[in-house]
Amino acid sequence: MNLRSKLAIAFAGVGAAAAILVGVFSYQAASERISAELDRSLLTTSAEVAAGATQVLAPSPVTRGPDDDDHDEAQPMVAQAIAPDGTVRPVGGRAVRLAVGDDDRALAAAGAFGDRRYQDFTAPPDDYRVITVALGGGRGALQLGIDVDESRNVLNALAARITGVSAIVLVAAALAGWLLARQITRRLVRLTQATEQVSDGRLDGVAVPAGGRDEVGRLATSFDRMLGRLADARADQERLVQDAAHELRTPLTSLRTNASVLRRFAELAPDARARLLDDVDGEARELTHLIDELVELATRQYETEEPAPLALSAVAERSADRVRRRTGRAITVEADATRLTGQAKALERAVSNLLENAVKFAPEGAIDVVVRDGRVQVLDRGPGIGEDDAARVFDRFHRADGARGLPGSGLGLAIVREIALAHGGGVFAEPRPGGGAVVGFTVAAELLLPDSHPRHVDG
């Protein structure tokens, strides 16, 4: 059973329950009201008959009712007198003898004026409501009965109408529930179709019924955004695989060539052997470095680190120290007291990649690191960055024309961009006045802590 049918049945059930409850309460209220009116009419009429107005027991000129199959309903009452000794005398009305019990005789013998009791009595095929009223003063009691078949016919008609109305309400509620469920589930059905298409492997061209401010609309909007991110991620993954395959082909080809030469290793001169082994070792290191950075970029390992308060100057100092020890280059750090909530190891990796990139392209001269207000920039005096390369230096595997002969995977700056994006910032690359390049990244202003102040510290 689908959701639409379940909602329709639920609406029908609620509507039917409401109609039945209202009908039961209405019928009960009507029944109690009619019974009260009958008792009041019996009491009033008994007082009139006791006063001698027996004409109220005479037939009235009323047409025969459809349910009255054995007598004229124009004479619905019957009255009889009960003497103090318990004898019964007809007073008027229908030729029916009402039942007289011990309680009735007790009222006739010793009841005070106005004492009364009600009872139900059946004289087939009719039912009666009976009142026994004590007359007091040794005058006995008066017993008066009224045919309640007409009242029951009214109640039966009311019950039939209530049943009919309940049936109509049930059908109307089911129809309304089905229409409302159709309106509610229409977008859910389309959203389900979209998810089925995604589960079949399709991400492009999937129509998502976005729009609306209700829960379904919010779900569709969120799913649409998620689908877009999945499509971008898959496209990004495909590009990464293609670029990786292209970049891996060169070192693998070189290694295969060297492997072929190694078959004649004994025939080579000592100098040639040393160069061959150095070449194999260098290609293996480059291949290992490329694979490590591919794994880090594909798995986004830096995203698993929990953000914590940190000083951006300390991050820059630790990265500079590491590159100084590795390369022996002079690196200066000029930083303010910027503090933020971020991932320390990831930010250190980003700054280290910027420094290693500067070391590679600027083999001479000092390298400067400047940290101000959440902006980290590395300045060198290398050949600089051309206008065409400035927009692409952070792309995966991109290499400028002048860098094709230099070692490296082409992924260092791509990792810097991913780390910057993970911190709500961006990256930039521009020429440095006087020659060289300025390459760096920023973090989002909302990550900066309130105690960040532009206080510069030379390192």
Short mmCIF file of C-alpha atoms in Angstrom, two decimals, residues 81-87 100-112 115 132-142:
data_model
loop_
_atom_site.label_atom_id
_atom_site.label_comp_id
_atom_site.label_asym_id
_atom_site.label_seq_id
_atom_site.Cartn_x
_atom_site.Cartn_y
_atom_site.Cartn_z
CA ALA A 81 -57.29 5.26 38.61
CA ILE A 82 -55.87 3.18 41.42
CA ALA A 83 -57.96 3.13 44.59
CA PRO A 84 -56.30 3.08 48.02
CA ASP A 85 -57.23 -0.58 48.30
CA GLY A 86 -55.42 -1.35 45.02
CA THR A 87 -58.41 -1.76 42.73
CA VAL A 100 -49.98 -2.06 38.41
CA GLY A 101 -47.18 -3.10 40.72
CA ASP A 102 -46.63 -3.02 44.46
CA ASP A 103 -44.93 0.37 44.27
CA ASP A 104 -47.94 1.80 42.43
CA ARG A 105 -50.34 0.43 45.09
CA ALA A 106 -48.11 1.85 47.82
CA LEU A 107 -48.38 5.32 46.21
CA ALA A 108 -52.16 4.95 46.01
CA ALA A 109 -52.48 3.80 49.63
CA ALA A 110 -50.07 6.09 51.44
CA GLY A 111 -48.41 8.44 48.97
CA ALA A 112 -48.41 12.18 49.55
CA ASP A 115 -45.45 11.74 44.72
CA THR A 132 -48.10 6.95 38.57
CA VAL A 133 -49.04 10.06 40.64
CA ALA A 134 -50.34 9.94 44.20
CA LEU A 135 -53.47 12.11 44.71
CA GLY A 136 -53.11 12.19 48.52
CA GLY A 137 -55.84 12.49 51.13
CA GLY A 138 -56.94 8.87 50.68
CA ARG A 139 -57.92 9.45 47.06
CA GLY A 140 -55.56 6.84 45.65
CA ALA A 141 -53.39 7.47 42.59
CA LEU A 142 -53.71 8.24 38.92
#
